[in-house]
């Protein structure tokens, strides 16, 4: 019999589609803006990959939205952690009563205490659904004492402890549990250095390491910031983009240092991790959320300028969730302009770029070859895929 | 008398000469003279006009800034600098992947001395010999490549590519077709993109299939169309992997009206094996200073001999060298088409370079050239097998059926994972044993790359020495990584601060610029 631990951070990812840069301490605001919690669904997708070994598997988890609900729904044998939150704890963690009941009871402390319990229970693997924040919490509890796989469900996902997508996380877990993968590798637990971030510099900070099953195609590379020597490449790309800009067309500028170059050439204010909108080379708005963006570009001519996240190779789904499926559909595949420095592409080692929006049909329709702008008058052919 | 023990295969006692020699301007002593130029006799001075014959606008009006030094000091200066270079005459040049550094026979240098008094503006009737050599070398190149005419005017590989791109541009200008895109691959030489960009084209890079190492046809089809002017690629590429489907690529480009140009700067694995024209290419170029043995000369003089099929000859740079049955002549007529390239450089080619290439070809003959290819490929594959046995070394795009041709790109990522020592560290430490070592063009598409190319020149002993030295350094990486991290220790200089290399504001590419930027003038 195999034992796995399941930790779901139910509020993870909610900040993304509404333009918040993470959900920590912002869950209430996220709700106010209309965000829908999806971490549970993502965890479910991952867990579904383990249905083939249902009979030999026990899932250790907490009740309700932190994992129990999903495990039971799918019909797994479940062992629930006994709850021991006192009233003071509950009060401290509740978010002024504006959150739906089950969600208001969970927090970083719950994640950690569940992880500690899983360690005690000596599970074969810990599967956790969340973002960088969740990975940090898990790390603080288990360090290198357990084997872990991350199900990506958060907004900021820099840490390579996360699989490419929920399905891949489930598949990796299956390989591990059935002994087909037996090597582990320490992967970095990262998050954006918050002080640097406020100074408009993306700088990942290393928090620690988690042990992850070693299967290259399933986890993602460290999200590397663009090295200084790429500054010239970014300028060169930016000049090419500006040269190509058409009049009376909305340009959606995605997050990242490569896209920032475009805004700098135009002399416009930009948000490094947010989505900005430009029209006839003038700024329309900074830091838009998905629905705001959609209403501005609906039925108008628009183009979307995105970059791949350094080292990860994702176009959609890893920190630019403001670019919702509706927005992407409105823009149209042929109007997506990908920017990528040669160094960033080199880090992918020929693997395709991934799209992982919540809309699988859209993901599939976006697949194909694109000419990514890599410099002035230079493009590199990239393949976009929704699976390995 | 005790005999020196030479059983060690690794040159642990090597030390490069280290003279701490200043810039020559820093050696200048006011008033010191190397030569006193004799004054003319009175009778001569009265007869000849002298300096006053120089037009006013061209005459110098500032003092000539040459360092003031004695002859012996000048001699010492340059001899010391020579001792501080690790050139092809003193080291085993396996480490210069893609450069194809083979032995440049000294006898050919001697023969080239025969024409050192020649001038390109001499009347054709006085240089029939060298013109004949140009003409015959042209014929050899045509035989080797399948093309119909060569120009030797491009004086380097990049200029050869520029010439090919210019021929492509001429062709479409002549047809009044507006095509502005060139397709290449990321593993072709960077100049296959850069030179056409200078010629005015937009560049599209194909990426290789991560399993095979070469692009697939679907990708080419997805990005080619009515704006495609040409396909310019090297094959095998920098990785040493050969695209055996290249003809399908060529056929496709032709089907949409484009031209195909072959970068054969390094044709060392192909001589007598395959020809550019047989794969359908419309043009190709060879680096005489690579495949054809002329000295690399640290950036020149060199030649990127460029050949085209008969329909494109009229666009080649002027003049070509022709033969009318009786005499050799400079042919401007054949390339007088108004859309032709015109010129990429003065004159018609660097004569001593063409002469040395001609001598090399003559000394080998067709069977010899084929042997060159076979030996180069054998040497490389012997080395590949030996290196791949080491746990520190791996290679991408290995599917068991695609052997490398004349060079190979390896990865040291296993070494780096185990020890933290990377390819740039190894490069610096190899210098402590008198060896060159090359990584890759930038950016590094493969992690911790190492690109090596033996050519046909080294013996098995030489190759073994190179391998043993690498093994020695890998062992150090496990047991004493500090010595590698702080290398080089036995070279001309220690580690150089490269932090300003990216910053144009700090560059000073000549003494004059340095003075301007960094001193009070």
PDB file of C-alpha atoms in Angstrom, chain A residues 261-379:
ATOM      1  CA  UNK A 261      11.700  47.285 -23.044  1.00  0.00           C
ATOM      2  CA  UNK A 262       8.874  48.205 -25.418  1.00  0.00           C
ATOM      3  CA  UNK A 263       7.305  50.554 -22.894  1.00  0.00           C
ATOM      4  CA  UNK A 264      10.674  52.136 -22.202  1.00  0.00           C
ATOM      5  CA  UNK A 265      11.294  52.879 -25.877  1.00  0.00           C
ATOM      6  CA  UNK A 266       7.840  54.450 -26.038  1.00  0.00           C
ATOM      7  CA  UNK A 267       8.562  56.443 -22.893  1.00  0.00           C
ATOM      8  CA  UNK A 268       5.490  55.076 -21.151  1.00  0.00           C
ATOM      9  CA  UNK A 269       4.992  54.036 -17.554  1.00  0.00           C
ATOM     10  CA  UNK A 270       4.739  50.300 -17.196  1.00  0.00           C
ATOM     11  CA  UNK A 271       4.003  47.705 -14.581  1.00  0.00           C
ATOM     12  CA  UNK A 272       6.628  45.022 -14.526  1.00  0.00           C
ATOM     13  CA  UNK A 273       4.373  42.221 -13.373  1.00  0.00           C
ATOM     14  CA  UNK A 274       1.146  43.672 -14.627  1.00  0.00           C
ATOM     15  CA  UNK A 275      -0.564  44.007 -17.972  1.00  0.00           C
ATOM     16  CA  UNK A 276      -0.598  47.429 -19.652  1.00  0.00           C
ATOM     17  CA  UNK A 277      -2.515  48.753 -22.645  1.00  0.00           C
ATOM     18  CA  UNK A 278      -1.162  51.016 -25.393  1.00  0.00           C
ATOM     19  CA  UNK A 279      -2.960  52.679 -28.319  1.00  0.00           C
ATOM     20  CA  UNK A 280      -1.259  54.725 -31.056  1.00  0.00           C
ATOM     21  CA  UNK A 281       1.887  54.608 -28.916  1.00  0.00           C
ATOM     22  CA  UNK A 282       0.137  56.260 -25.978  1.00  0.00           C
ATOM     23  CA  UNK A 283      -0.676  54.681 -22.638  1.00  0.00           C
ATOM     24  CA  UNK A 284      -4.325  53.751 -22.141  1.00  0.00           C
ATOM     25  CA  UNK A 285      -4.038  52.062 -18.761  1.00  0.00           C
ATOM     26  CA  UNK A 286      -1.614  50.267 -16.473  1.00  0.00           C
ATOM     27  CA  UNK A 287      -2.036  47.046 -14.592  1.00  0.00           C
ATOM     28  CA  UNK A 288      -5.367  45.887 -15.949  1.00  0.00           C
ATOM     29  CA  UNK A 289      -7.363  42.902 -14.811  1.00  0.00           C
ATOM     30  CA  UNK A 290      -8.858  40.402 -17.214  1.00  0.00           C
ATOM     31  CA  UNK A 291     -12.386  41.711 -17.441  1.00  0.00           C
ATOM     32  CA  UNK A 292     -11.358  45.365 -17.606  1.00  0.00           C
ATOM     33  CA  UNK A 293      -8.980  44.496 -20.410  1.00  0.00           C
ATOM     34  CA  UNK A 294     -11.651  42.586 -22.264  1.00  0.00           C
ATOM     35  CA  UNK A 295     -14.114  45.444 -22.142  1.00  0.00           C
ATOM     36  CA  UNK A 296     -11.505  47.839 -23.549  1.00  0.00           C
ATOM     37  CA  UNK A 297     -10.519  45.697 -26.509  1.00  0.00           C
ATOM     38  CA  UNK A 298     -13.821  44.038 -27.325  1.00  0.00           C
ATOM     39  CA  UNK A 299     -14.505  44.207 -31.056  1.00  0.00           C
ATOM     40  CA  UNK A 300     -11.520  46.489 -31.620  1.00  0.00           C
ATOM     41  CA  UNK A 301      -8.255  45.719 -33.435  1.00  0.00           C
ATOM     42  CA  UNK A 302      -5.791  44.391 -30.898  1.00  0.00           C
ATOM     43  CA  UNK A 303      -2.470  42.641 -30.578  1.00  0.00           C
ATOM     44  CA  UNK A 304      -0.960  40.920 -27.593  1.00  0.00           C
ATOM     45  CA  UNK A 305       2.729  41.240 -26.815  1.00  0.00           C
ATOM     46  CA  UNK A 306       3.994  38.556 -24.467  1.00  0.00           C
ATOM     47  CA  UNK A 307       7.280  37.107 -23.460  1.00  0.00           C
ATOM     48  CA  UNK A 308       8.161  33.656 -22.250  1.00  0.00           C
ATOM     49  CA  UNK A 309       8.982  33.544 -18.580  1.00  0.00           C
ATOM     50  CA  UNK A 310      12.732  33.058 -18.305  1.00  0.00           C
ATOM     51  CA  UNK A 311      13.667  29.424 -17.840  1.00  0.00           C
ATOM     52  CA  UNK A 312      10.104  28.233 -17.667  1.00  0.00           C
ATOM     53  CA  UNK A 313       8.957  28.466 -21.250  1.00  0.00           C
ATOM     54  CA  UNK A 314       5.376  29.414 -20.473  1.00  0.00           C
ATOM     55  CA  UNK A 315       3.445  31.909 -22.521  1.00  0.00           C
ATOM     56  CA  UNK A 316       0.191  31.817 -20.612  1.00  0.00           C
ATOM     57  CA  UNK A 317      -0.482  30.451 -17.185  1.00  0.00           C
ATOM     58  CA  UNK A 318       2.498  31.309 -14.991  1.00  0.00           C
ATOM     59  CA  UNK A 319       2.186  34.839 -13.718  1.00  0.00           C
ATOM     60  CA  UNK A 320       0.116  36.584 -16.357  1.00  0.00           C
ATOM     61  CA  UNK A 321      -3.292  35.194 -15.612  1.00  0.00           C
ATOM     62  CA  UNK A 322      -4.799  38.618 -16.305  1.00  0.00           C
ATOM     63  CA  UNK A 323      -4.585  37.422 -19.878  1.00  0.00           C
ATOM     64  CA  UNK A 324      -7.704  35.353 -19.454  1.00  0.00           C
ATOM     65  CA  UNK A 325      -8.966  32.907 -22.076  1.00  0.00           C
ATOM     66  CA  UNK A 326     -11.586  35.474 -23.085  1.00  0.00           C
ATOM     67  CA  UNK A 327      -8.946  38.117 -23.660  1.00  0.00           C
ATOM     68  CA  UNK A 328      -6.733  35.771 -25.652  1.00  0.00           C
ATOM     69  CA  UNK A 329      -9.689  34.666 -27.779  1.00  0.00           C
ATOM     70  CA  UNK A 330     -10.666  38.280 -28.423  1.00  0.00           C
ATOM     71  CA  UNK A 331      -7.153  39.123 -29.603  1.00  0.00           C
ATOM     72  CA  UNK A 332      -6.864  36.068 -31.817  1.00  0.00           C
ATOM     73  CA  UNK A 333      -3.967  33.670 -32.308  1.00  0.00           C
ATOM     74  CA  UNK A 334      -2.608  35.513 -35.344  1.00  0.00           C
ATOM     75  CA  UNK A 335      -2.258  38.701 -33.311  1.00  0.00           C
ATOM     76  CA  UNK A 336      -0.112  37.214 -30.592  1.00  0.00           C
ATOM     77  CA  UNK A 337       3.423  38.611 -30.783  1.00  0.00           C
ATOM     78  CA  UNK A 338       5.986  36.654 -28.815  1.00  0.00           C
ATOM     79  CA  UNK A 339       9.195  38.328 -27.661  1.00  0.00           C
ATOM     80  CA  UNK A 340      12.148  36.243 -26.546  1.00  0.00           C
ATOM     81  CA  UNK A 341      15.833  36.939 -26.136  1.00  0.00           C
ATOM     82  CA  UNK A 342      18.077  34.245 -27.559  1.00  0.00           C
ATOM     83  CA  UNK A 343      19.361  33.508 -24.064  1.00  0.00           C
ATOM     84  CA  UNK A 344      15.863  32.801 -22.787  1.00  0.00           C
ATOM     85  CA  UNK A 345      15.182  30.508 -25.720  1.00  0.00           C
ATOM     86  CA  UNK A 346      18.509  28.795 -25.215  1.00  0.00           C
ATOM     87  CA  UNK A 347      17.510  27.949 -21.668  1.00  0.00           C
ATOM     88  CA  UNK A 348      14.600  25.929 -23.038  1.00  0.00           C
ATOM     89  CA  UNK A 349      16.942  23.550 -24.857  1.00  0.00           C
ATOM     90  CA  UNK A 350      14.579  23.158 -27.768  1.00  0.00           C
ATOM     91  CA  UNK A 351      11.517  22.334 -25.712  1.00  0.00           C
ATOM     92  CA  UNK A 352       8.331  23.969 -26.930  1.00  0.00           C
ATOM     93  CA  UNK A 353       6.655  26.923 -25.240  1.00  0.00           C
ATOM     94  CA  UNK A 354       3.716  25.958 -23.102  1.00  0.00           C
ATOM     95  CA  UNK A 355       0.251  27.353 -22.756  1.00  0.00           C
ATOM     96  CA  UNK A 356      -1.769  26.435 -19.702  1.00  0.00           C
ATOM     97  CA  UNK A 357      -4.854  28.610 -19.350  1.00  0.00           C
ATOM     98  CA  UNK A 358      -7.914  27.202 -17.633  1.00  0.00           C
ATOM     99  CA  UNK A 359      -9.432  26.645 -21.042  1.00  0.00           C
ATOM    100  CA  UNK A 360      -8.131  23.421 -22.555  1.00  0.00           C
ATOM    101  CA  UNK A 361      -9.770  24.020 -25.899  1.00  0.00           C
ATOM    102  CA  UNK A 362      -8.097  27.389 -26.145  1.00  0.00           C
ATOM    103  CA  UNK A 363      -4.773  25.857 -25.127  1.00  0.00           C
ATOM    104  CA  UNK A 364      -5.088  23.402 -27.945  1.00  0.00           C
ATOM    105  CA  UNK A 365      -6.034  26.030 -30.525  1.00  0.00           C
ATOM    106  CA  UNK A 366      -2.958  28.077 -29.657  1.00  0.00           C
ATOM    107  CA  UNK A 367      -0.566  25.283 -30.588  1.00  0.00           C
ATOM    108  CA  UNK A 368       1.657  25.650 -33.642  1.00  0.00           C
ATOM    109  CA  UNK A 369       4.689  27.552 -34.926  1.00  0.00           C
ATOM    110  CA  UNK A 370       5.268  31.204 -34.122  1.00  0.00           C
ATOM    111  CA  UNK A 371       8.004  33.594 -35.164  1.00  0.00           C
ATOM    112  CA  UNK A 372       9.225  35.064 -31.881  1.00  0.00           C
ATOM    113  CA  UNK A 373      10.981  38.418 -32.154  1.00  0.00           C
ATOM    114  CA  UNK A 374      14.553  37.956 -30.911  1.00  0.00           C
ATOM    115  CA  UNK A 375      16.142  41.175 -32.125  1.00  0.00           C
ATOM    116  CA  UNK A 376      15.921  43.944 -34.670  1.00  0.00           C
ATOM    117  CA  UNK A 377      14.948  42.250 -37.919  1.00  0.00           C
ATOM    118  CA  UNK A 378      15.417  38.820 -36.292  1.00  0.00           C
ATOM    119  CA  UNK A 379      12.891  36.160 -35.410  1.00  0.00           C
TER     120      UNK A 379
END
